[in-house]
Tab-separated table of C-alpha atoms and ligand atoms in Angstrom:
chain	number	residue	atom	x	y	z
H	898	MET	CA	105.549	127.324	115.949
H	899	LYS	CA	103.258	125.528	118.342
H	900	PRO	CA	103.720	121.724	118.345
H	901	ILE	CA	100.571	119.903	117.225
H	902	ILE	CA	101.844	116.314	117.435
H	903	GLU	CA	104.611	115.292	119.831
H	904	VAL	CA	105.422	111.589	120.032
H	905	ARG	CA	108.277	110.092	122.053
H	906	ASP	CA	109.338	106.439	121.897
H	907	LEU	CA	105.939	105.533	120.550
H	908	ALA	CA	105.276	101.828	120.004
H	909	LYS	CA	102.332	99.830	118.734
H	910	ASP	CA	102.183	96.048	118.964
H	911	TYR	CA	99.494	93.845	117.489
H	912	THR	CA	99.016	90.408	119.006
H	913	MET	CA	98.129	87.716	116.471
H	914	GLY	CA	97.605	84.433	118.324
H	915	ASP	CA	100.981	83.814	119.945
H	916	MET	CA	102.787	86.189	117.604
H	917	ILE	CA	103.460	89.866	118.244
H	918	VAL	CA	103.706	92.262	115.302
H	919	HIS	CA	105.779	95.334	116.143
H	920	ALA	CA	103.988	97.779	113.859
H	921	LEU	CA	105.662	100.854	115.408
H	922	ARG	CA	108.973	100.819	117.291
H	923	ASP	CA	110.255	103.799	119.242
H	924	VAL	CA	108.950	106.501	116.950
H	925	SER	CA	109.844	110.034	118.084
H	926	LEU	CA	108.910	113.131	116.144
H	927	THR	CA	107.232	116.508	116.390
H	928	ILE	CA	104.879	118.078	113.864
H	929	SER	CA	104.164	121.771	114.405
H	930	GLU	CA	101.507	124.221	113.356
H	931	GLY	CA	101.596	125.040	109.642
H	932	GLU	CA	103.600	121.994	108.596
H	933	PHE	CA	102.700	119.882	105.572
H	934	VAL	CA	104.131	116.395	106.033
H	935	ALA	CA	104.186	113.355	103.748
H	936	VAL	CA	104.492	109.947	105.400
H	937	MET	CA	106.107	107.375	103.111
H	938	GLY	CA	107.483	103.845	103.318
H	939	PRO	CA	106.980	100.357	101.920
H	940	SER	CA	103.792	98.382	102.439
H	941	GLY	CA	103.617	97.148	106.030
H	942	SER	CA	106.123	99.707	107.336
H	943	GLY	CA	103.631	101.201	109.811
H	944	LYS	CA	102.282	104.279	108.016
H	945	SER	CA	98.593	103.596	108.608
H	946	THR	CA	99.274	102.421	112.147
H	947	PHE	CA	101.064	105.710	112.805
H	948	MET	CA	98.184	107.719	111.325
H	949	ASN	CA	95.632	105.763	113.333
H	950	VAL	CA	97.506	106.409	116.566
H	951	VAL	CA	98.259	110.097	116.006
H	952	GLY	CA	94.732	110.478	114.585
H	953	CYS	CA	93.350	109.158	117.904
H	954	LEU	CA	91.584	106.249	116.201
H	955	ASP	CA	93.783	103.812	118.098
H	956	ARG	CA	95.992	103.866	121.208
H	957	PRO	CA	99.729	103.255	121.330
H	958	THR	CA	101.050	100.243	123.247
H	959	ARG	CA	103.827	102.318	124.823
H	960	GLY	CA	105.275	105.788	124.634
H	961	GLN	CA	104.154	109.383	124.913
H	962	PHE	CA	101.795	111.225	122.667
H	963	LEU	CA	100.721	114.823	123.085
H	964	LEU	CA	98.157	116.283	120.688
H	965	HIS	CA	97.919	120.055	120.865
H	966	GLY	CA	99.607	119.833	124.265
H	967	GLN	CA	97.191	117.259	125.691
H	968	ASP	CA	98.303	113.830	126.821
H	969	VAL	CA	96.154	111.457	124.776
H	970	ALA	CA	98.153	108.214	125.093
H	971	ASN	CA	96.083	107.008	128.032
H	972	MET	CA	92.640	108.405	127.300
H	973	ASN	CA	89.555	106.182	127.226
H	974	ASP	CA	87.374	105.710	124.142
H	975	ASN	CA	84.983	108.566	124.915
H	976	GLU	CA	87.786	111.008	125.613
H	977	LEU	CA	89.506	109.964	122.385
H	978	ALA	CA	86.296	110.481	120.406
H	979	ASP	CA	85.962	113.980	121.852
H	980	ILE	CA	89.548	114.818	120.934
H	981	ARG	CA	89.007	113.487	117.413
H	982	ASN	CA	85.891	115.569	116.859
H	983	LYS	CA	87.477	118.686	118.233
H	984	TYR	CA	90.993	118.619	116.811
H	985	ILE	CA	91.197	116.256	113.839
H	986	GLY	CA	89.925	115.979	110.273
H	987	PHE	CA	90.331	112.792	108.223
H	988	VAL	CA	90.424	112.192	104.481
H	989	PHE	CA	90.570	108.624	103.167
H	990	GLN	CA	91.416	106.938	99.885
H	991	GLN	CA	87.820	105.660	99.527
H	992	PHE	CA	86.263	109.039	100.440
H	993	ASN	CA	84.000	107.326	103.051
H	994	LEU	CA	80.977	109.524	102.335
H	995	LEU	CA	77.459	108.457	103.262
H	996	PRO	CA	75.727	107.316	100.058
H	997	ARG	CA	72.191	108.574	99.307
H	998	THR	CA	73.032	111.659	101.375
H	999	SER	CA	73.711	115.067	99.858
H	1000	ALA	CA	77.151	116.654	99.940
H	1001	LEU	CA	75.756	119.278	102.300
H	1002	LYS	CA	74.370	116.698	104.748
H	1003	ASN	CA	77.658	114.753	104.646
H	1004	VAL	CA	79.567	117.895	105.578
H	1005	GLU	CA	77.048	118.789	108.303
H	1006	LEU	CA	77.609	115.478	110.112
H	1007	PRO	CA	80.676	116.451	112.182
H	1008	LEU	CA	78.847	119.633	113.190
H	1009	ILE	CA	75.986	117.591	114.611
H	1010	TYR	CA	78.458	115.726	116.849
H	1011	ALA	CA	80.059	119.032	117.782
H	1012	GLY	CA	76.682	120.564	118.636
H	1013	THR	CA	77.262	123.519	116.325
H	1014	ARG	CA	74.425	125.937	115.586
H	1015	ASN	CA	73.711	127.190	112.032
H	1016	ARG	CA	75.195	123.966	110.671
H	1017	HIS	CA	73.728	124.605	107.261
H	1018	GLU	CA	75.642	127.851	106.722
H	1019	VAL	CA	78.886	126.500	108.170
H	1020	ALA	CA	78.734	123.370	105.968
H	1021	ALA	CA	77.839	125.410	102.885
H	1022	LYS	CA	80.830	127.647	103.513
H	1023	ALA	CA	83.169	124.639	103.736
H	1024	LEU	CA	81.804	123.332	100.417
H	1025	GLU	CA	82.331	126.716	98.819
H	1026	ARG	CA	85.876	126.728	100.142
H	1027	VAL	CA	86.634	123.509	98.219
H	1028	GLY	CA	84.976	124.807	95.058
H	1029	LEU	CA	81.726	122.845	95.345
H	1030	GLY	CA	79.290	125.657	96.047
H	1031	GLN	CA	77.289	124.627	92.974
H	1032	ARG	CA	77.082	120.939	93.915
H	1033	MET	CA	75.848	120.983	97.501
H	1034	HIS	CA	72.678	119.030	96.865
H	1035	HIS	CA	74.290	116.309	94.803
H	1036	LYS	CA	74.649	112.847	96.309
H	1037	PRO	CA	78.048	111.102	96.174
H	1038	ASN	CA	77.043	108.946	93.162
H	1039	GLU	CA	76.146	112.139	91.289
H	1040	LEU	CA	79.677	113.502	91.722
H	1041	SER	CA	83.023	112.624	90.118
H	1042	GLY	CA	85.754	110.984	92.200
H	1043	GLY	CA	87.600	114.284	92.580
H	1044	GLN	CA	84.411	116.052	93.615
H	1045	GLN	CA	83.654	113.328	96.158
H	1046	GLN	CA	87.130	113.752	97.606
H	1047	ARG	CA	86.536	117.495	97.842
H	1048	VAL	CA	83.321	116.812	99.773
H	1049	ALA	CA	85.413	114.630	102.087
H	1050	ILE	CA	87.917	117.483	102.485
H	1051	ALA	CA	85.083	119.919	103.228
H	1052	ARG	CA	83.856	117.474	105.872
H	1053	ALA	CA	87.389	117.280	107.300
H	1054	ILE	CA	87.811	121.068	107.582
H	1055	VAL	CA	84.272	122.041	108.596
H	1056	THR	CA	85.001	121.874	112.330
H	1057	ASP	CA	88.207	123.864	111.846
H	1058	PRO	CA	90.486	121.087	113.204
H	1059	VAL	CA	94.106	121.730	114.203
H	1060	VAL	CA	95.331	118.995	111.847
H	1061	ILE	CA	94.111	117.142	108.772
H	1062	PHE	CA	95.214	113.539	108.177
H	1063	GLY	CA	94.954	111.900	104.775
H	1064	ASP	CA	95.668	108.200	104.189
H	1065	GLU	CA	96.380	107.927	100.434
H	1066	PRO	CA	93.814	110.655	99.615
H	1067	THR	CA	94.802	110.618	95.916
H	1068	GLY	CA	95.129	106.831	95.697
H	1069	ASN	CA	91.873	106.426	93.758
H	1070	LEU	CA	92.192	109.444	91.493
H	1071	ASP	CA	93.698	109.995	88.030
H	1072	SER	CA	96.736	112.247	87.742
H	1073	ARG	CA	94.922	115.470	86.869
H	1074	THR	CA	92.366	115.009	89.627
H	1075	SER	CA	95.157	114.135	92.086
H	1076	GLU	CA	96.884	117.368	91.121
H	1077	GLU	CA	93.681	119.328	91.755
H	1078	ILE	CA	93.314	117.729	95.170
H	1079	MET	CA	96.968	118.533	95.954
H	1080	ALA	CA	96.337	122.130	94.857
H	1081	LEU	CA	93.521	122.264	97.383
H	1082	PHE	CA	95.695	120.812	100.169
H	1083	GLN	CA	98.451	123.305	99.318
H	1084	GLU	CA	95.936	126.143	99.443
H	1085	LEU	CA	94.621	125.005	102.831
H	1086	ASN	CA	98.183	124.693	104.123
H	1087	GLU	CA	98.997	128.195	102.893
H	1088	GLN	CA	95.988	129.392	104.879
H	1089	GLY	CA	97.621	127.850	107.950
H	1090	LYS	CA	96.245	124.284	108.163
H	1091	THR	CA	98.604	121.605	109.423
H	1092	ILE	CA	98.379	118.582	107.102
H	1093	VAL	CA	99.806	115.052	107.276
H	1094	LEU	CA	99.377	112.762	104.249
H	1095	VAL	CA	100.311	109.125	103.764
H	1096	THR	CA	101.294	108.427	100.177
H	1097	HIS	CA	103.096	105.819	98.089
H	1098	GLU	CA	103.958	108.321	95.381
H	1099	GLU	CA	107.167	110.402	95.455
H	1100	GLU	CA	105.466	112.860	93.137
H	1101	ILE	CA	102.642	113.473	95.604
H	1102	ALA	CA	105.058	113.623	98.548
H	1103	HIS	CA	107.034	116.356	96.781
H	1104	HIS	CA	104.005	118.644	97.018
H	1105	CYS	CA	104.510	118.614	100.804
H	1106	LYS	CA	107.136	120.500	102.830
H	1107	ARG	CA	108.621	117.548	104.717
H	1108	ILE	CA	108.896	113.811	104.098
H	1109	VAL	CA	109.028	111.273	106.938
H	1110	ARG	CA	109.969	107.769	105.785
H	1111	PHE	CA	109.094	104.623	107.730
H	1112	ARG	CA	110.656	101.188	107.489
H	1113	ASP	CA	109.822	98.222	109.725
H	1114	GLY	CA	107.933	100.461	112.127
H	1115	ARG	CA	110.754	102.993	112.509
H	1116	VAL	CA	111.372	106.450	111.113
H	1117	VAL	CA	114.445	106.034	108.915
H	1118	ASN	CA	114.408	109.434	107.241
H	1119	ASP	CA	112.933	112.839	108.010
H	1120	ASP	CA	113.859	115.664	105.631
H	1121	PRO	CA	112.501	118.926	104.284
H	1122	VAL	CA	111.460	119.007	100.617
H	1123	HIS	CA	113.715	121.378	98.676
H	1124	ASP	CA	112.378	120.918	95.143
H	1125	ARG	CA	108.750	121.355	96.074
H	1126	ILE	CA	106.118	120.880	93.354
H	1127	ARG	CA	103.412	123.567	93.064
H	1128	ALA	CA	100.191	121.900	91.973
H	1129	THR	CA	98.920	125.098	90.336
H	1130	ASP	CA	102.037	125.183	88.112
H	1131	VAL	CA	101.515	121.556	87.096
H	1132	LEU	CA	97.839	122.173	86.343
H	1133	ALA	CA	98.649	125.263	84.290
H	1134	SER	CA	101.116	123.277	82.186
H	1135	MET	CA	98.692	120.429	81.470
H	1136	PRO	CA	97.528	120.420	77.841
H	1137	ASP	CA	93.795	120.820	78.468
H	1138	ALA	CA	94.256	123.385	81.225
H	1139	ASP	CA	91.024	125.115	80.209
H	1140	ALA	CA	89.108	122.029	81.246
H	1141	VAL	CA	90.094	122.475	84.870
H	1142	GLU	CA	86.885	122.903	86.720
H	1143	TYR	CA	88.501	124.061	89.903
H	1144	ALA	CA	91.945	125.473	90.553
H	1145	PRO	CA	92.642	127.542	93.661
H	1146	LYS	CA	93.731	131.045	92.869
H	1147	THR	CA	95.361	132.214	96.067
H	1148	ALA	CA	98.396	129.919	95.964
H	1149	ALA	CA	99.648	130.891	92.523
H	1150	HIS	CA	98.983	134.609	92.712
H	1151	ALA	CA	99.665	135.321	96.374
C	2200	ATP	N1	94.844	95.213	113.101
C	2200	ATP	C1	96.025	94.611	112.913
C	2200	ATP	N2	96.289	93.411	113.495
C	2200	ATP	C2	97.473	92.817	113.322
C	2200	ATP	N3	98.482	93.315	112.597
C	2200	ATP	C3	98.293	94.492	112.000
C	2200	ATP	C4	97.049	95.205	112.108
C	2200	ATP	N4	97.142	96.352	111.399
C	2200	ATP	C5	98.374	96.344	110.861
C	2200	ATP	N5	99.071	95.242	111.221
C	2200	ATP	C6	100.465	94.917	110.862
C	2200	ATP	O1	101.270	96.009	111.264
C	2200	ATP	C7	102.273	96.295	110.292
C	2200	ATP	C8	102.105	97.733	109.809
C	2200	ATP	O2	100.883	97.856	109.087
C	2200	ATP	P1	100.350	99.202	108.455
C	2200	ATP	O3	98.957	98.970	108.011
C	2200	ATP	O4	100.596	100.299	109.405
C	2200	ATP	O5	101.325	99.371	107.200
C	2200	ATP	P2	101.323	100.477	106.035
C	2200	ATP	O6	102.674	101.086	106.037
C	2200	ATP	O7	100.152	101.367	106.193
C	2200	ATP	O8	101.164	99.564	104.736
C	2200	ATP	P3	100.395	99.887	103.346
C	2200	ATP	O9	101.322	100.743	102.551
C	2200	ATP	O10	100.254	98.511	102.722
C	2200	ATP	O11	99.088	100.537	103.646
C	2200	ATP	C9	102.101	95.261	109.186
C	2200	ATP	O12	103.001	94.236	109.425
C	2200	ATP	C10	100.669	94.778	109.371
C	2200	ATP	O13	100.530	93.475	108.935
C	2201	MG	MG1	98.416	101.751	105.000
């Protein structure tokens, strides 16, 4: 499979007065097309720093970084912004939607930057894909937390990026809603999307196909998941399964 993220001896230092924090030290790994990776590790171990660097939000201090075959380690801010818009979708713990703006308009935003025509149709399709076809004109405060996160996922996939990054995307959601969001990520991954999620929860990580563990800025463990959890199975076994407003069908019945 084609490598999407290739990092070699990647390092990130933060300077705090006369102190240097080594947030990442000599990280080397490859993430290829179709992978579904969980990034784990204790607080302060470098997970967010890693996501910010490989997500082109921040530059490494040293080391190599190829995204989709392009050398991004030394790009300037404008070049990085272009790469982000073209290749990357982000999902955050706090959803980061524009308030007072409809779901549809929120999802159209990345298309404006990309200069896409028929934005309306493309955004509507992305919302349908996450099961929100009936809620397009709702504003974030008129949607549940899980629905808001699905809007954020629609916004992340609307430009058809090569990789989706999530930093604790289920961190603010209850367990059923988290499971529904993981079902959606699993469905997207089955359709070929490469996904990288930071999570504190083993349970969430075991929905992925591979777990990379950080400690003190280093990768200390990198293993495939053998006992993978299928979110659709978990949802089906929950007592009030009928109450599930959205559960992807393709994954379970494929
Ligand atoms: N902007 C910054 N300036 C200085 N130090 C920073 C900055 N961002 C992160 N750090 C430091 O870098 C190290 C790694 O931080 P990072 O946010 O990547 O950890 P994390 O694994 O995401 O933790 P958490 O699980 O709490 O989110 C920590 O020691 C942190 O204090
Ligand atoms: Mg973090």
